[in-house]
Each structure stands twice: as C-alpha cells, then as structure tokens.
Amino acid sequence: MDKFDQQILTLLRNDARTPVTQIARAVNLSRTAVSERIRHLEQQGIIQGYHARIASPEAPSVRAFLELFYNESRCEDYVELIRAFPEVKRCCGISGETDMLVYIEAASMARLIEIRAAIENFHKMMRVKTHIIMKEWEM
C-alpha cells in the first residue's frame, strides 16, 4: 500500500460517498487509476464495506467514563448491579490502580449524576472518578 492508497482510504473513511472524480482530483491521479486502486483495496480485504452512520433520535447528550475503585469485591459482583442501568454501554475490568472502567451514555447531566450516586452507594465502593467526554475523533 503506497501513499496514494493511504490518501484514498483517508478520503473514503471521512466520507464513503465521495465521488471517484473528487478523490482523483484530491490525490492527483486519473479516475480510472483511482477506481482500479479502490477495487484492488476491496479485493485485498482492506476495504471491507461501506456503512452509513445513523444518528439515534434519542442521541445521548452526556457521555462519560467512570473509574471505579472498590475494596474486597469481585468485578462480577458489581457488573450484575451495574446492568440495572440501561445507560451503561460498556463495563471493563482493567489492570492498574482502577478496578473497573464503565462507559455511560446518559440523556442528561442530571441522569449521569443519579447513576454515579447510585454506584457510589454500592457496598464496599471506595471511590468513583468521572471523566466527561468532551470531544471524540474517528480513527
């Protein structure tokens, strides 16, 4: 894969519906050359499909990670309790000082605060640290 293929992939990653003519202009190649490169990238399995990213009508307004620090408990004990919150999308036991990382998508800051308060009150929970997501980049 050369620099042209990488440029083409970057353009398609940003907008999979970018016309071949526009890509050709941007990477300074002919339409035919770009079409062939795209076809070759698809055949190699580098491009595995084209997808639409659909916004949810009830898109969360607050997304956050909670770091959980607890004492004398197993992750599985807390996972069962955390499942009660539909806003929790991911729950990970991780290495290091933090015992668990929880990803939440809440409709409002007030709801995030309610969930955080409930988790803080779990038996043997020592501390909850909140990280609000301010901006996210596509990779």
PDB file of C-alpha atoms in Angstrom:
ATOM      1  CA  MET A   1       0.000   0.000   0.000  1.00  0.00           C
ATOM      2  CA  ASP A   2       1.537   3.291  -1.078  1.00  0.00           C
ATOM      3  CA  LYS A   3       0.822   6.932  -0.265  1.00  0.00           C
ATOM      4  CA  PHE A   4      -1.941   7.129  -2.897  1.00  0.00           C
ATOM      5  CA  ASP A   5      -3.793   4.173  -1.375  1.00  0.00           C
ATOM      6  CA  GLN A   6      -3.453   5.733   2.079  1.00  0.00           C
ATOM      7  CA  GLN A   7      -4.825   9.062   0.806  1.00  0.00           C
ATOM      8  CA  ILE A   8      -7.735   7.284  -0.893  1.00  0.00           C
ATOM      9  CA  LEU A   9      -8.522   5.365   2.312  1.00  0.00           C
ATOM     10  CA  THR A  10      -8.438   8.568   4.355  1.00  0.00           C
ATOM     11  CA  LEU A  11     -10.885  10.261   1.986  1.00  0.00           C
ATOM     12  CA  LEU A  12     -13.219   7.242   1.972  1.00  0.00           C
ATOM     13  CA  ARG A  13     -13.021   6.929   5.770  1.00  0.00           C
ATOM     14  CA  ASN A  14     -14.115  10.569   6.101  1.00  0.00           C
ATOM     15  CA  ASP A  15     -16.947  10.122   3.590  1.00  0.00           C
ATOM     16  CA  ALA A  16     -17.528   6.777   1.868  1.00  0.00           C
ATOM     17  CA  ARG A  17     -19.802   8.503  -0.659  1.00  0.00           C
ATOM     18  CA  THR A  18     -17.065  10.754  -2.036  1.00  0.00           C
ATOM     19  CA  PRO A  19     -17.241  10.545  -5.839  1.00  0.00           C
ATOM     20  CA  VAL A  20     -14.282   8.898  -7.581  1.00  0.00           C
ATOM     21  CA  THR A  21     -13.784  12.096  -9.613  1.00  0.00           C
ATOM     22  CA  GLN A  22     -13.353  14.127  -6.442  1.00  0.00           C
ATOM     23  CA  ILE A  23     -10.937  11.552  -4.962  1.00  0.00           C
ATOM     24  CA  ALA A  24      -8.937  11.532  -8.217  1.00  0.00           C
ATOM     25  CA  ARG A  25      -8.594  15.311  -8.068  1.00  0.00           C
ATOM     26  CA  ALA A  26      -7.553  15.231  -4.403  1.00  0.00           C
ATOM     27  CA  VAL A  27      -4.835  12.580  -4.865  1.00  0.00           C
ATOM     28  CA  ASN A  28      -3.742  13.784  -8.321  1.00  0.00           C
ATOM     29  CA  LEU A  29      -4.498  10.554 -10.191  1.00  0.00           C
ATOM     30  CA  SER A  30      -6.868   9.697 -13.050  1.00  0.00           C
ATOM     31  CA  ARG A  31     -10.413   8.499 -12.379  1.00  0.00           C
ATOM     32  CA  THR A  32      -9.510   5.104 -13.841  1.00  0.00           C
ATOM     33  CA  ALA A  33      -6.430   4.749 -11.632  1.00  0.00           C
ATOM     34  CA  VAL A  34      -8.441   5.605  -8.523  1.00  0.00           C
ATOM     35  CA  SER A  35     -11.244   3.186  -9.473  1.00  0.00           C
ATOM     36  CA  GLU A  36      -8.709   0.401 -10.002  1.00  0.00           C
ATOM     37  CA  ARG A  37      -6.993   1.151  -6.689  1.00  0.00           C
ATOM     38  CA  ILE A  38     -10.338   1.114  -4.830  1.00  0.00           C
ATOM     39  CA  ARG A  39     -11.291  -2.190  -6.498  1.00  0.00           C
ATOM     40  CA  HIS A  40      -7.885  -3.645  -5.574  1.00  0.00           C
ATOM     41  CA  LEU A  41      -8.251  -2.461  -1.937  1.00  0.00           C
ATOM     42  CA  GLU A  42     -11.681  -4.112  -1.808  1.00  0.00           C
ATOM     43  CA  GLN A  43     -10.334  -7.382  -3.259  1.00  0.00           C
ATOM     44  CA  GLN A  44      -7.466  -7.403  -0.729  1.00  0.00           C
ATOM     45  CA  GLY A  45      -9.988  -7.019   2.077  1.00  0.00           C
ATOM     46  CA  ILE A  46      -8.571  -3.670   3.187  1.00  0.00           C
ATOM     47  CA  ILE A  47     -11.885  -2.018   2.332  1.00  0.00           C
ATOM     48  CA  GLN A  48     -14.433  -4.382   3.847  1.00  0.00           C
ATOM     49  CA  GLY A  49     -17.575  -2.400   3.200  1.00  0.00           C
ATOM     50  CA  TYR A  50     -19.257   0.972   3.163  1.00  0.00           C
ATOM     51  CA  HIS A  51     -21.505   1.914   6.060  1.00  0.00           C
ATOM     52  CA  ALA A  52     -23.987   4.581   6.996  1.00  0.00           C
ATOM     53  CA  ARG A  53     -23.619   6.069  10.471  1.00  0.00           C
ATOM     54  CA  ILE A  54     -27.175   6.696  11.682  1.00  0.00           C
ATOM     55  CA  ALA A  55     -27.863   9.177  14.461  1.00  0.00           C
ATOM     56  CA  SER A  56     -30.202   7.910  17.127  1.00  0.00           C
ATOM     57  CA  PRO A  57     -33.315  10.083  17.540  1.00  0.00           C
ATOM     58  CA  GLU A  58     -32.585   9.974  21.266  1.00  0.00           C
ATOM     59  CA  ALA A  59     -28.864  10.662  20.983  1.00  0.00           C
ATOM     60  CA  PRO A  60     -27.259  10.912  24.413  1.00  0.00           C
ATOM     61  CA  SER A  61     -26.281  14.413  25.436  1.00  0.00           C
ATOM     62  CA  VAL A  62     -23.725  13.247  28.020  1.00  0.00           C
ATOM     63  CA  ARG A  63     -21.131  10.531  27.563  1.00  0.00           C
ATOM     64  CA  ALA A  64     -18.701   9.641  30.306  1.00  0.00           C
ATOM     65  CA  PHE A  65     -16.329   7.077  31.713  1.00  0.00           C
ATOM     66  CA  LEU A  66     -16.467   6.225  35.394  1.00  0.00           C
ATOM     67  CA  GLU A  67     -13.420   4.791  37.120  1.00  0.00           C
ATOM     68  CA  LEU A  68     -14.493   2.556  39.992  1.00  0.00           C
ATOM     69  CA  PHE A  69     -12.308   1.822  42.997  1.00  0.00           C
ATOM     70  CA  TYR A  70     -13.654  -0.750  45.444  1.00  0.00           C
ATOM     71  CA  ASN A  71     -12.488  -2.901  48.313  1.00  0.00           C
ATOM     72  CA  GLU A  72     -12.746  -6.669  48.809  1.00  0.00           C
ATOM     73  CA  SER A  73     -15.147  -7.391  45.966  1.00  0.00           C
ATOM     74  CA  ARG A  74     -15.005  -9.069  42.593  1.00  0.00           C
ATOM     75  CA  CYS A  75     -15.783  -7.277  39.333  1.00  0.00           C
ATOM     76  CA  GLU A  76     -18.573  -9.756  38.597  1.00  0.00           C
ATOM     77  CA  ASP A  77     -20.430  -8.663  41.764  1.00  0.00           C
ATOM     78  CA  TYR A  78     -20.574  -5.070  40.536  1.00  0.00           C
ATOM     79  CA  VAL A  79     -21.291  -5.949  36.905  1.00  0.00           C
ATOM     80  CA  GLU A  80     -24.590  -7.520  37.947  1.00  0.00           C
ATOM     81  CA  LEU A  81     -25.570  -4.355  39.826  1.00  0.00           C
ATOM     82  CA  ILE A  82     -24.469  -2.050  37.002  1.00  0.00           C
ATOM     83  CA  ARG A  83     -26.596  -3.968  34.459  1.00  0.00           C
ATOM     84  CA  ALA A  84     -29.633  -2.328  36.039  1.00  0.00           C
ATOM     85  CA  PHE A  85     -28.724   0.931  34.244  1.00  0.00           C
ATOM     86  CA  PRO A  86     -29.582   0.835  30.521  1.00  0.00           C
ATOM     87  CA  GLU A  87     -27.351   3.879  30.009  1.00  0.00           C
ATOM     88  CA  VAL A  88     -24.268   1.773  30.768  1.00  0.00           C
ATOM     89  CA  LYS A  89     -22.915   0.612  27.415  1.00  0.00           C
ATOM     90  CA  ARG A  90     -19.607  -0.967  28.424  1.00  0.00           C
ATOM     91  CA  CYS A  91     -18.095  -2.285  31.625  1.00  0.00           C
ATOM     92  CA  CYS A  92     -14.441  -3.356  31.718  1.00  0.00           C
ATOM     93  CA  GLY A  93     -12.292  -4.898  34.418  1.00  0.00           C
ATOM     94  CA  ILE A  94      -8.862  -3.373  33.862  1.00  0.00           C
ATOM     95  CA  SER A  95      -5.349  -3.649  35.248  1.00  0.00           C
ATOM     96  CA  GLY A  96      -3.708  -0.997  37.372  1.00  0.00           C
ATOM     97  CA  GLU A  97      -4.967   1.100  40.239  1.00  0.00           C
ATOM     98  CA  THR A  98      -8.506   1.379  38.831  1.00  0.00           C
ATOM     99  CA  ASP A  99     -10.667  -1.711  39.395  1.00  0.00           C
ATOM    100  CA  MET A 100     -13.276  -1.125  36.696  1.00  0.00           C
ATOM    101  CA  LEU A 101     -13.994   1.285  33.849  1.00  0.00           C
ATOM    102  CA  VAL A 102     -17.645   1.965  32.973  1.00  0.00           C
ATOM    103  CA  TYR A 103     -18.833   3.778  29.815  1.00  0.00           C
ATOM    104  CA  ILE A 104     -22.171   5.611  30.101  1.00  0.00           C
ATOM    105  CA  GLU A 105     -24.393   7.397  27.574  1.00  0.00           C
ATOM    106  CA  ALA A 106     -26.955   9.437  29.500  1.00  0.00           C
ATOM    107  CA  ALA A 107     -29.768  11.668  28.292  1.00  0.00           C
ATOM    108  CA  SER A 108     -28.759  14.457  30.676  1.00  0.00           C
ATOM    109  CA  MET A 109     -26.175  15.509  33.215  1.00  0.00           C
ATOM    110  CA  ALA A 110     -28.810  15.036  35.929  1.00  0.00           C
ATOM    111  CA  ARG A 111     -29.251  11.390  34.900  1.00  0.00           C
ATOM    112  CA  LEU A 112     -25.477  10.822  34.869  1.00  0.00           C
ATOM    113  CA  ILE A 113     -25.304  12.242  38.403  1.00  0.00           C
ATOM    114  CA  GLU A 114     -28.100   9.878  39.524  1.00  0.00           C
ATOM    115  CA  ILE A 115     -26.282   6.849  38.109  1.00  0.00           C
ATOM    116  CA  ARG A 116     -22.978   7.939  39.610  1.00  0.00           C
ATOM    117  CA  ALA A 117     -24.590   8.458  43.030  1.00  0.00           C
ATOM    118  CA  ALA A 118     -26.198   5.014  42.913  1.00  0.00           C
ATOM    119  CA  ILE A 119     -22.868   3.399  42.032  1.00  0.00           C
ATOM    120  CA  GLU A 120     -21.099   5.337  44.800  1.00  0.00           C
ATOM    121  CA  ASN A 121     -23.545   3.774  47.259  1.00  0.00           C
ATOM    122  CA  PHE A 122     -22.705   0.184  46.255  1.00  0.00           C
ATOM    123  CA  HIS A 123     -21.408  -1.906  49.155  1.00  0.00           C
ATOM    124  CA  LYS A 124     -17.612  -1.501  49.652  1.00  0.00           C
ATOM    125  CA  MET A 125     -17.297   1.112  46.860  1.00  0.00           C
ATOM    126  CA  MET A 126     -14.388   3.325  47.891  1.00  0.00           C
ATOM    127  CA  ARG A 127     -14.357   5.969  45.158  1.00  0.00           C
ATOM    128  CA  VAL A 128     -15.845   6.856  41.766  1.00  0.00           C
ATOM    129  CA  LYS A 129     -13.962   9.157  39.403  1.00  0.00           C
ATOM    130  CA  THR A 130     -15.849  10.700  36.457  1.00  0.00           C
ATOM    131  CA  HIS A 131     -14.438  11.596  33.032  1.00  0.00           C
ATOM    132  CA  ILE A 132     -16.874  13.501  30.779  1.00  0.00           C
ATOM    133  CA  ILE A 133     -16.218  13.042  27.065  1.00  0.00           C
ATOM    134  CA  MET A 134     -15.769  16.485  25.567  1.00  0.00           C
ATOM    135  CA  LYS A 135     -14.784  15.522  22.006  1.00  0.00           C
ATOM    136  CA  GLU A 136     -14.182  12.319  20.101  1.00  0.00           C
ATOM    137  CA  TRP A 137     -12.200  11.643  16.936  1.00  0.00           C
ATOM    138  CA  GLU A 138     -12.879   8.945  14.364  1.00  0.00           C
ATOM    139  CA  MET A 139      -9.938   6.646  13.736  1.00  0.00           C
TER     140      MET A 139
END
